[in-house]
Structures are given as structure tokens and as C-alpha cells.
């Protein structure tokens, strides 16, 4: 393992600073959402100078954000009052909000965006014994194009579009299921084309065209394969409690690398005040490469890291945490 050094940071103001919930790289900089309901944009090379712009979001309590079009700095946000907003961060003030799709009014806790499919998907908390996945056409109208009410029966905690097929949507829920849906299918009884029973889903997503990862709220970690050659629904690799495998206290998330370059697991330990980026590769079986892991000593102190992003070409890693900081890390 080799360590990176903290070289720049931004701290939300106040004695009890707002959490940074998510950071998103876009062409115009580094976008962030925080628990004070703000969407901000930073110059990633000058974090300490503060945000280039700050936008107050209308979500009551903002819960999630995804990039819709990174190259044009367009991001999507959603929150507990059931609202969704599409923002063009090249614009200022109220002009930045370029769309506001309307939903069911139920609290929204997950998002996925597909520029290729011009689609925005959002997942709801359970309301009146029902959880929904809403899908909008970003180009037309404000009402959902599709609403699934039977794919999950508990909070929809995760949504991700397939990396190459914009009609394929992965969803995860506290009902324990990771479902893969073909959104071209109109009959909801037929829309789920693959199901993996993992346990209450915290994060899930695609590693490549066929393989899927999932982490549960009790830190169980497993890989699954949509390919027809594998036994339907069973894990191809079950790591069990990832905290024991990686000697950590929590996993923030997993980020797939482009192509077949594996993935990076962001794992932290509040007691040791460290956060690590641990490479996961397939050769021929999936495993962790501890020797190639990157350490961020000090991390966000005793607070959780909520989000991490890496800019490989610039050799910079960004982390965001519940201490209200965004920190930039690079080699010494």
C-alpha cells in the first residue's frame, strides 16, 4: 500500500457543518450536494477557495445526485419531498434549473441517469406498503414515462443503468433483492429479467457488461453474473462480511473501472482514521490486491467518508465526508 497526502480541502462553515453527501466530477468542475440542501460547484484544483456557485435545491431534504451529462455539466438531484431537478451548472441562479420532472410525491432516495437513453430513474421509500421506481424521458414532459410498483416491496436504495445498454436498469432494495430490469418491456410482470437475493442492499452496480456487485447494510459483499452460463441468482463470489476481509469498519462504495480494469473499493476505519482505495481485479477469479491499495491517512477523522472520486490522469483523489469536508489527495 502507498499513501497519498492531503494537499487541499474545503470545509463547510459552522460549529456543526453540513455533511457532504456526494461529489460528482463534471466538465465544469466538481459538483457536490450537502445536508444543508445546497448543490455546489468547485474548481477541483482550488478547493480551499470555496464554491464557484451555490444553488439552493427545492427537495426539502436532498438525498441523492447523479451526473446526467458530465461533458455539459448537467446533474440531477432528488429528495424527500418527491421532487427531481435537472441542473445545468454552466448557468447561474434560477436559470440553472432546466427541468423539474413530477413524480408521485413519495420520498425519493435513489437516482440513475442515462444520457444515451435520455432517461432519469428514481427510487422511492416505502409508502402505504408500496415502493416505486419512476422513469422519465428527460426530453419530454414532466410526468413519468414508466412507473414500476411491484419490482420491490421495500425502500429502493440503489439504481444504476447498464454501462452499454441504456434500456437495462439495475435496482437494489432493503427487501434484499438486486433486480435487473429491461425497461423496454411494458408488462411489469415480465420486466425483471434477473434477480439476485443478497440481503438489504446498500450499494449495487455493474462491474462490466454481465457482472454485478452488491453490498448490504451489514457489509456483506458478493458478486453476481447475468450470463446464461452461470446458475441463476446465485453469487459467483461471496466474500461474506467485507469488514473482515479488508480489515475495515465500513465500505463507502465501489467504483468500476473502464473496460475490464476491475474496480476500486473505498473502505474506511474511523478508529484508525484512515480510508483506503483497494483494487479488485479478475485474473482469472475476482480478488483484492492489497499491495496496490492506496491509503489516505487521517481521512476525515472519526467521521464517515460518504463519497470518493479519482482523476487518474491528474493522479488526484477526492473524498467527501460527514465532517463537512471535501479533501484532495495526491502523491508526495
mmCIF file of C-alpha atoms in Angstrom:
data_model
loop_
_atom_site.group_PDB
_atom_site.id
_atom_site.type_symbol
_atom_site.label_atom_id
_atom_site.label_comp_id
_atom_site.label_asym_id
_atom_site.label_seq_id
_atom_site.Cartn_x
_atom_site.Cartn_y
_atom_site.Cartn_z
ATOM 1 C CA UNK A 1 0.000 0.000 0.000
ATOM 2 C CA UNK A 2 1.189 3.510 -0.711
ATOM 3 C CA UNK A 3 -0.171 6.644 0.868
ATOM 4 C CA UNK A 4 -1.373 9.886 -0.653
ATOM 5 C CA UNK A 5 -1.080 13.243 1.084
ATOM 6 C CA UNK A 6 -3.767 15.818 1.706
ATOM 7 C CA UNK A 7 -2.925 18.883 -0.378
ATOM 8 C CA UNK A 8 -6.136 20.914 -0.479
ATOM 9 C CA UNK A 9 -9.531 20.963 1.233
ATOM 10 C CA UNK A 10 -12.808 22.798 1.627
ATOM 11 C CA UNK A 11 -14.658 22.860 4.939
ATOM 12 C CA UNK A 12 -18.360 23.662 5.214
ATOM 13 C CA UNK A 13 -18.727 26.516 7.723
ATOM 14 C CA UNK A 14 -20.181 26.445 11.217
ATOM 15 C CA UNK A 15 -19.733 24.611 14.506
ATOM 16 C CA UNK A 16 -21.878 21.743 13.220
ATOM 17 C CA UNK A 17 -21.031 21.753 9.492
ATOM 18 C CA UNK A 18 -23.372 20.203 6.949
ATOM 19 C CA UNK A 19 -22.436 16.728 5.723
ATOM 20 C CA UNK A 20 -21.125 16.409 2.186
ATOM 21 C CA UNK A 21 -23.340 13.639 0.816
ATOM 22 C CA UNK A 22 -21.957 13.150 -2.701
ATOM 23 C CA UNK A 23 -19.348 14.540 -5.085
ATOM 24 C CA UNK A 24 -19.603 14.302 -8.874
ATOM 25 C CA UNK A 25 -16.920 15.176 -11.434
ATOM 26 C CA UNK A 26 -18.278 17.187 -14.382
ATOM 27 C CA UNK A 27 -16.593 19.179 -17.131
ATOM 28 C CA UNK A 28 -17.081 22.444 -15.240
ATOM 29 C CA UNK A 29 -15.524 21.195 -12.011
ATOM 30 C CA UNK A 30 -16.511 19.102 -9.015
ATOM 31 C CA UNK A 31 -20.199 19.177 -8.057
ATOM 32 C CA UNK A 32 -21.332 18.375 -4.516
ATOM 33 C CA UNK A 33 -24.552 18.038 -2.553
ATOM 34 C CA UNK A 34 -24.724 18.583 1.188
ATOM 35 C CA UNK A 35 -27.182 18.198 4.039
ATOM 36 C CA UNK A 36 -27.840 21.970 4.106
ATOM 37 C CA UNK A 37 -29.798 21.355 0.844
ATOM 38 C CA UNK A 38 -27.175 23.023 -1.354
ATOM 39 C CA UNK A 39 -25.789 21.951 -4.699
ATOM 40 C CA UNK A 40 -22.328 23.451 -5.140
ATOM 41 C CA UNK A 41 -19.691 23.542 -7.858
ATOM 42 C CA UNK A 42 -15.959 23.731 -7.091
ATOM 43 C CA UNK A 43 -12.782 24.231 -9.050
ATOM 44 C CA UNK A 44 -11.169 20.869 -8.176
ATOM 45 C CA UNK A 45 -7.691 22.393 -8.261
ATOM 46 C CA UNK A 46 -8.684 25.208 -5.868
ATOM 47 C CA UNK A 47 -10.999 23.650 -3.302
ATOM 48 C CA UNK A 48 -9.924 25.920 -0.460
ATOM 49 C CA UNK A 49 -11.154 28.976 -2.365
ATOM 50 C CA UNK A 50 -14.715 27.758 -1.838
ATOM 51 C CA UNK A 51 -17.541 27.034 -4.273
ATOM 52 C CA UNK A 52 -17.736 28.697 -7.671
ATOM 53 C CA UNK A 53 -21.518 28.629 -7.308
ATOM 54 C CA UNK A 54 -24.075 27.545 -4.745
ATOM 55 C CA UNK A 55 -27.651 26.565 -5.589
ATOM 56 C CA UNK A 56 -30.393 26.013 -3.033
ATOM 57 C CA UNK A 57 -32.281 22.864 -4.021
ATOM 58 C CA UNK A 58 -36.074 22.520 -3.609
ATOM 59 C CA UNK A 59 -36.179 18.971 -2.254
ATOM 60 C CA UNK A 60 -36.983 19.598 1.413
ATOM 61 C CA UNK A 61 -34.184 17.219 2.326
ATOM 62 C CA UNK A 62 -31.818 16.359 -0.529
ATOM 63 C CA UNK A 63 -30.933 12.664 -0.650
ATOM 64 C CA UNK A 64 -29.130 11.870 -3.897
ATOM 65 C CA UNK A 65 -27.457 13.204 -7.027
ATOM 66 C CA UNK A 66 -26.124 11.750 -10.262
ATOM 67 C CA UNK A 67 -24.424 13.239 -13.293
ATOM 68 C CA UNK A 68 -26.760 13.278 -16.302
ATOM 69 C CA UNK A 69 -24.309 14.727 -18.846
ATOM 70 C CA UNK A 70 -20.784 15.121 -17.449
ATOM 71 C CA UNK A 71 -19.437 16.788 -20.587
ATOM 72 C CA UNK A 72 -22.015 19.595 -20.324
ATOM 73 C CA UNK A 73 -22.034 19.819 -16.505
ATOM 74 C CA UNK A 74 -25.658 18.704 -16.185
ATOM 75 C CA UNK A 75 -26.563 16.949 -12.930
ATOM 76 C CA UNK A 76 -29.748 15.557 -11.435
ATOM 77 C CA UNK A 77 -30.850 15.797 -7.792
ATOM 78 C CA UNK A 78 -33.795 14.458 -5.787
ATOM 79 C CA UNK A 79 -35.103 14.435 -2.242
ATOM 80 C CA UNK A 80 -37.595 13.558 0.429
ATOM 81 C CA UNK A 81 -40.451 15.731 -0.846
ATOM 82 C CA UNK A 82 -40.578 13.649 -4.034
ATOM 83 C CA UNK A 83 -39.142 16.304 -6.350
ATOM 84 C CA UNK A 84 -36.489 15.840 -9.034
ATOM 85 C CA UNK A 85 -34.426 18.623 -10.596
ATOM 86 C CA UNK A 86 -32.112 18.750 -13.585
ATOM 87 C CA UNK A 87 -29.404 21.437 -13.355
ATOM 88 C CA UNK A 88 -27.132 22.954 -15.978
ATOM 89 C CA UNK A 89 -24.179 24.134 -13.906
ATOM 90 C CA UNK A 90 -22.956 26.334 -16.756
ATOM 91 C CA UNK A 91 -25.890 28.640 -15.965
ATOM 92 C CA UNK A 92 -26.366 30.907 -12.964
ATOM 93 C CA UNK A 93 -29.137 31.367 -10.437
ATOM 94 C CA UNK A 94 -32.641 30.157 -11.204
ATOM 95 C CA UNK A 95 -31.698 29.633 -14.859
ATOM 96 C CA UNK A 96 -29.598 26.633 -13.819
ATOM 97 C CA UNK A 97 -32.713 24.514 -13.201
ATOM 98 C CA UNK A 98 -33.585 23.301 -16.687
ATOM 99 C CA UNK A 99 -36.189 20.644 -15.797
ATOM 100 C CA UNK A 100 -38.324 19.592 -12.839
ATOM 101 C CA UNK A 101 -39.997 16.232 -13.532
ATOM 102 C CA UNK A 102 -43.019 15.500 -11.355
ATOM 103 C CA UNK A 103 -43.429 12.205 -9.534
ATOM 104 C CA UNK A 104 -45.717 10.510 -7.057
ATOM 105 C CA UNK A 105 -44.781 12.796 -4.172
ATOM 106 C CA UNK A 106 -43.243 9.898 -2.244
ATOM 107 C CA UNK A 107 -39.750 10.466 -0.791
ATOM 108 C CA UNK A 108 -37.012 9.742 -3.335
ATOM 109 C CA UNK A 109 -33.809 8.114 -2.087
ATOM 110 C CA UNK A 110 -32.011 6.858 -5.221
ATOM 111 C CA UNK A 111 -31.285 8.068 -8.747
ATOM 112 C CA UNK A 112 -29.865 6.814 -12.026
ATOM 113 C CA UNK A 113 -29.294 8.737 -15.247
ATOM 114 C CA UNK A 114 -28.717 7.599 -18.816
ATOM 115 C CA UNK A 115 -27.712 10.240 -21.322
ATOM 116 C CA UNK A 116 -27.771 7.661 -24.135
ATOM 117 C CA UNK A 117 -31.349 6.736 -23.242
ATOM 118 C CA UNK A 118 -32.372 10.290 -22.258
ATOM 119 C CA UNK A 119 -33.691 8.734 -19.072
ATOM 120 C CA UNK A 120 -33.856 9.618 -15.390
ATOM 121 C CA UNK A 121 -34.863 6.919 -12.898
ATOM 122 C CA UNK A 122 -35.688 7.473 -9.226
ATOM 123 C CA UNK A 123 -36.496 5.067 -6.412
ATOM 124 C CA UNK A 124 -38.872 5.771 -3.531
ATOM 125 C CA UNK A 125 -39.102 4.919 0.119
ATOM 126 C CA UNK A 126 -41.927 2.572 1.056
ATOM 127 C CA UNK A 127 -45.193 4.473 1.319
ATOM 128 C CA UNK A 128 -48.534 2.756 2.016
ATOM 129 C CA UNK A 129 -46.859 -0.664 1.672
ATOM 130 C CA UNK A 130 -45.515 0.176 -1.784
ATOM 131 C CA UNK A 131 -42.166 1.241 -3.219
ATOM 132 C CA UNK A 132 -41.856 2.569 -6.751
ATOM 133 C CA UNK A 133 -39.315 3.096 -9.492
ATOM 134 C CA UNK A 134 -40.184 6.122 -11.640
ATOM 135 C CA UNK A 135 -38.613 6.712 -15.060
ATOM 136 C CA UNK A 136 -38.818 9.974 -17.008
ATOM 137 C CA UNK A 137 -37.879 10.916 -20.542
ATOM 138 C CA UNK A 138 -35.554 13.847 -19.911
ATOM 139 C CA UNK A 139 -36.599 15.468 -23.207
ATOM 140 C CA UNK A 140 -40.376 15.325 -22.990
ATOM 141 C CA UNK A 141 -42.940 16.316 -20.401
ATOM 142 C CA UNK A 142 -42.794 16.212 -16.643
ATOM 143 C CA UNK A 143 -44.792 13.070 -15.841
ATOM 144 C CA UNK A 144 -43.043 9.686 -15.512
ATOM 145 C CA UNK A 145 -42.927 7.617 -18.682
ATOM 146 C CA UNK A 146 -42.875 4.427 -16.603
ATOM 147 C CA UNK A 147 -43.768 3.602 -13.012
ATOM 148 C CA UNK A 148 -42.979 0.193 -11.523
ATOM 149 C CA UNK A 149 -44.750 -0.577 -8.245
ATOM 150 C CA UNK A 150 -44.131 -4.325 -7.943
ATOM 151 C CA UNK A 151 -40.402 -4.686 -8.666
ATOM 152 C CA UNK A 152 -39.624 -4.131 -4.951
ATOM 153 C CA UNK A 153 -41.730 -4.143 -1.796
ATOM 154 C CA UNK A 154 -39.402 -2.016 0.342
ATOM 155 C CA UNK A 155 -37.189 1.090 0.009
ATOM 156 C CA UNK A 156 -35.411 1.310 -3.372
ATOM 157 C CA UNK A 157 -31.941 2.231 -2.142
ATOM 158 C CA UNK A 158 -29.923 1.902 -5.356
ATOM 159 C CA UNK A 159 -30.368 2.417 -9.107
ATOM 160 C CA UNK A 160 -27.788 2.134 -11.890
ATOM 161 C CA UNK A 161 -28.048 1.918 -15.658
ATOM 162 C CA UNK A 162 -26.096 -0.689 -17.616
ATOM 163 C CA UNK A 163 -22.772 0.675 -18.944
ATOM 164 C CA UNK A 164 -23.569 -0.052 -22.611
ATOM 165 C CA UNK A 165 -27.315 -0.839 -22.837
ATOM 166 C CA UNK A 166 -29.455 2.143 -21.760
ATOM 167 C CA UNK A 167 -32.629 0.055 -21.544
ATOM 168 C CA UNK A 168 -31.213 -2.142 -18.763
ATOM 169 C CA UNK A 169 -31.683 -0.800 -15.226
ATOM 170 C CA UNK A 170 -30.350 -2.352 -12.022
ATOM 171 C CA UNK A 171 -32.200 -1.739 -8.764
ATOM 172 C CA UNK A 172 -31.475 -2.664 -5.163
ATOM 173 C CA UNK A 173 -33.740 -2.550 -2.133
ATOM 174 C CA UNK A 174 -33.990 -3.154 1.581
ATOM 175 C CA UNK A 175 -36.253 -6.079 0.600
ATOM 176 C CA UNK A 176 -32.977 -7.938 -0.043
ATOM 177 C CA UNK A 177 -33.193 -8.105 -3.820
ATOM 178 C CA UNK A 178 -30.993 -6.811 -6.609
ATOM 179 C CA UNK A 179 -33.137 -6.793 -9.759
ATOM 180 C CA UNK A 180 -32.099 -6.250 -13.359
ATOM 181 C CA UNK A 181 -34.933 -4.800 -15.459
ATOM 182 C CA UNK A 182 -35.429 -4.382 -19.193
ATOM 183 C CA UNK A 183 -37.256 -1.057 -19.382
ATOM 184 C CA UNK A 184 -38.327 -1.764 -22.977
ATOM 185 C CA UNK A 185 -40.770 -4.334 -21.583
ATOM 186 C CA UNK A 186 -44.112 -2.716 -20.771
ATOM 187 C CA UNK A 187 -45.619 -5.605 -18.765
ATOM 188 C CA UNK A 188 -44.411 -5.165 -15.180
ATOM 189 C CA UNK A 189 -44.803 -8.913 -14.572
ATOM 190 C CA UNK A 190 -42.109 -9.504 -17.206
ATOM 191 C CA UNK A 191 -39.813 -6.509 -16.679
ATOM 192 C CA UNK A 192 -37.404 -8.198 -14.222
ATOM 193 C CA UNK A 193 -35.001 -10.319 -16.258
ATOM 194 C CA UNK A 194 -32.656 -11.312 -13.416
ATOM 195 C CA UNK A 195 -32.884 -11.355 -9.625
ATOM 196 C CA UNK A 196 -30.144 -11.763 -7.030
ATOM 197 C CA UNK A 197 -31.089 -12.297 -3.381
ATOM 198 C CA UNK A 198 -28.351 -10.501 -1.462
ATOM 199 C CA UNK A 199 -29.798 -9.012 1.723
ATOM 200 C CA UNK A 200 -30.759 -5.410 2.481
ATOM 201 C CA UNK A 201 -28.968 -3.547 -0.321
ATOM 202 C CA UNK A 202 -26.792 -0.543 0.474
ATOM 203 C CA UNK A 203 -24.996 -0.301 -2.883
ATOM 204 C CA UNK A 204 -25.095 -2.307 -6.111
ATOM 205 C CA UNK A 205 -23.971 -1.764 -9.671
ATOM 206 C CA UNK A 206 -22.395 -3.160 -12.808
ATOM 207 C CA UNK A 207 -18.722 -4.148 -12.898
ATOM 208 C CA UNK A 208 -18.920 -4.778 -16.660
ATOM 209 C CA UNK A 209 -21.492 -5.927 -19.216
ATOM 210 C CA UNK A 210 -22.598 -9.011 -17.260
ATOM 211 C CA UNK A 211 -21.191 -8.904 -13.732
ATOM 212 C CA UNK A 212 -22.783 -7.142 -10.770
ATOM 213 C CA UNK A 213 -21.584 -6.280 -7.259
ATOM 214 C CA UNK A 214 -23.695 -5.739 -4.165
ATOM 215 C CA UNK A 215 -23.002 -4.588 -0.616
ATOM 216 C CA UNK A 216 -25.585 -4.916 2.128
ATOM 217 C CA UNK A 217 -26.315 -2.638 5.059
ATOM 218 C CA UNK A 218 -24.499 -5.145 7.297
ATOM 219 C CA UNK A 219 -21.469 -5.028 4.947
ATOM 220 C CA UNK A 220 -21.956 -8.372 3.181
ATOM 221 C CA UNK A 221 -20.268 -8.209 -0.232
ATOM 222 C CA UNK A 222 -20.827 -10.508 -3.211
ATOM 223 C CA UNK A 223 -20.542 -10.646 -6.990
ATOM 224 C CA UNK A 224 -23.155 -11.983 -9.394
ATOM 225 C CA UNK A 225 -23.268 -12.725 -13.117
ATOM 226 C CA UNK A 226 -26.152 -12.159 -15.527
ATOM 227 C CA UNK A 227 -24.603 -14.506 -18.097
ATOM 228 C CA UNK A 228 -26.697 -17.523 -19.008
ATOM 229 C CA UNK A 229 -23.767 -19.851 -18.290
ATOM 230 C CA UNK A 230 -23.997 -19.180 -14.545
ATOM 231 C CA UNK A 231 -26.579 -20.563 -12.133
ATOM 232 C CA UNK A 232 -29.405 -18.046 -11.995
ATOM 233 C CA UNK A 233 -29.479 -15.914 -8.888
ATOM 234 C CA UNK A 234 -26.520 -17.378 -7.016
ATOM 235 C CA UNK A 235 -23.371 -15.426 -6.171
ATOM 236 C CA UNK A 236 -20.309 -16.220 -8.265
ATOM 237 C CA UNK A 237 -18.116 -14.906 -5.437
ATOM 238 C CA UNK A 238 -19.375 -14.410 -1.887
ATOM 239 C CA UNK A 239 -16.877 -12.515 0.258
ATOM 240 C CA UNK A 240 -19.115 -12.528 3.327
ATOM 241 C CA UNK A 241 -18.525 -9.674 5.768
ATOM 242 C CA UNK A 242 -16.218 -7.373 3.814
ATOM 243 C CA UNK A 243 -15.041 -5.706 7.019
ATOM 244 C CA UNK A 244 -13.236 -8.904 7.997
ATOM 245 C CA UNK A 245 -11.750 -9.376 4.524
ATOM 246 C CA UNK A 246 -10.444 -5.812 4.172
ATOM 247 C CA UNK A 247 -9.794 -5.124 7.874
ATOM 248 C CA UNK A 248 -12.057 -2.069 7.806
ATOM 249 C CA UNK A 249 -15.151 -0.789 9.597
ATOM 250 C CA UNK A 250 -17.274 0.211 6.592
ATOM 251 C CA UNK A 251 -17.373 0.344 2.796
ATOM 252 C CA UNK A 252 -18.333 3.703 1.304
ATOM 253 C CA UNK A 253 -18.941 2.409 -2.216
ATOM 254 C CA UNK A 254 -17.489 0.529 -5.179
ATOM 255 C CA UNK A 255 -16.404 2.210 -8.417
ATOM 256 C CA UNK A 256 -15.994 0.134 -11.572
ATOM 257 C CA UNK A 257 -13.034 0.974 -13.804
ATOM 258 C CA UNK A 258 -13.475 1.357 -17.549
ATOM 259 C CA UNK A 259 -13.365 -1.778 -19.679
ATOM 260 C CA UNK A 260 -12.184 -4.865 -17.830
ATOM 261 C CA UNK A 261 -9.844 -2.990 -15.482
ATOM 262 C CA UNK A 262 -11.670 -4.197 -12.378
ATOM 263 C CA UNK A 263 -13.000 -1.939 -9.660
ATOM 264 C CA UNK A 264 -11.962 0.137 -6.670
ATOM 265 C CA UNK A 265 -13.498 -0.410 -3.240
ATOM 266 C CA UNK A 266 -13.475 2.557 -0.869
ATOM 267 C CA UNK A 267 -13.097 1.209 2.674
ATOM 268 C CA UNK A 268 -12.690 3.171 5.882
ATOM 269 C CA UNK A 269 -11.893 2.821 9.560
ATOM 270 C CA UNK A 270 -12.987 5.587 11.904
ATOM 271 C CA UNK A 271 -10.959 4.189 14.816
ATOM 272 C CA UNK A 272 -7.736 4.267 12.797
ATOM 273 C CA UNK A 273 -8.771 7.447 10.966
ATOM 274 C CA UNK A 274 -7.853 6.038 7.574
ATOM 275 C CA UNK A 275 -9.597 5.498 4.251
ATOM 276 C CA UNK A 276 -8.283 3.106 1.601
ATOM 277 C CA UNK A 277 -8.890 2.594 -2.098
ATOM 278 C CA UNK A 278 -8.491 -1.130 -2.657
ATOM 279 C CA UNK A 279 -8.210 -2.515 -6.179
ATOM 280 C CA UNK A 280 -10.306 -5.521 -7.129
ATOM 281 C CA UNK A 281 -9.321 -7.456 -10.253
ATOM 282 C CA UNK A 282 -10.227 -10.644 -12.107
ATOM 283 C CA UNK A 283 -7.308 -12.902 -13.050
ATOM 284 C CA UNK A 284 -8.976 -15.326 -13.634
ATOM 285 C CA UNK A 285 -11.033 -15.115 -10.423
ATOM 286 C CA UNK A 286 -12.066 -11.941 -8.647
ATOM 287 C CA UNK A 287 -9.923 -10.913 -5.711
ATOM 288 C CA UNK A 288 -8.475 -7.940 -3.856
ATOM 289 C CA UNK A 289 -4.997 -6.607 -4.478
ATOM 290 C CA UNK A 290 -3.915 -5.209 -1.117
ATOM 291 C CA UNK A 291 -0.433 -4.430 -2.465
ATOM 292 C CA UNK A 292 -1.980 -1.996 -4.957
ATOM 293 C CA UNK A 293 -4.190 -0.256 -2.425
ATOM 294 C CA UNK A 294 -3.934 3.466 -1.780
ATOM 295 C CA UNK A 295 -4.106 4.865 1.739
ATOM 296 C CA UNK A 296 -5.457 8.260 2.770
ATOM 297 C CA UNK A 297 -4.089 8.663 6.318
ATOM 298 C CA UNK A 298 -6.114 10.916 8.567
ATOM 299 C CA UNK A 299 -9.028 10.690 6.134
ATOM 300 C CA UNK A 300 -11.991 12.580 7.622
ATOM 301 C CA UNK A 301 -11.000 11.917 11.204
ATOM 302 C CA UNK A 302 -13.569 9.889 13.090
ATOM 303 C CA UNK A 303 -16.326 10.774 10.593
ATOM 304 C CA UNK A 304 -17.530 8.591 7.712
ATOM 305 C CA UNK A 305 -16.395 9.141 4.139
ATOM 306 C CA UNK A 306 -19.582 9.414 2.068
ATOM 307 C CA UNK A 307 -18.127 9.687 -1.446
ATOM 308 C CA UNK A 308 -14.832 9.346 -3.304
ATOM 309 C CA UNK A 309 -13.716 10.087 -6.852
ATOM 310 C CA UNK A 310 -10.376 9.651 -8.580
ATOM 311 C CA UNK A 311 -8.915 11.519 -11.514
ATOM 312 C CA UNK A 312 -6.348 9.041 -12.863
ATOM 313 C CA UNK A 313 -4.651 11.367 -15.335
ATOM 314 C CA UNK A 314 -4.119 14.091 -12.742
ATOM 315 C CA UNK A 315 -3.291 11.497 -10.041
ATOM 316 C CA UNK A 316 -5.756 13.150 -7.674
ATOM 317 C CA UNK A 317 -8.302 11.539 -5.355
ATOM 318 C CA UNK A 318 -11.210 13.486 -3.852
ATOM 319 C CA UNK A 319 -13.114 12.416 -0.754
ATOM 320 C CA UNK A 320 -16.173 13.911 0.934
ATOM 321 C CA UNK A 321 -17.417 13.191 4.401
ATOM 322 C CA UNK A 322 -19.720 13.719 7.329
ATOM 323 C CA UNK A 323 -17.228 16.222 8.770
ATOM 324 C CA UNK A 324 -18.365 18.659 6.056
ATOM 325 C CA UNK A 325 -15.087 18.495 4.154
ATOM 326 C CA UNK A 326 -14.066 17.815 0.586
ATOM 327 C CA UNK A 327 -10.393 16.805 0.544
ATOM 328 C CA UNK A 328 -8.000 16.483 -2.394
ATOM 329 C CA UNK A 329 -5.217 13.897 -2.158
ATOM 330 C CA UNK A 330 -2.184 13.313 -4.350
ATOM 331 C CA UNK A 331 1.213 11.569 -4.230
ATOM 332 C CA UNK A 332 4.022 13.294 -2.354
#
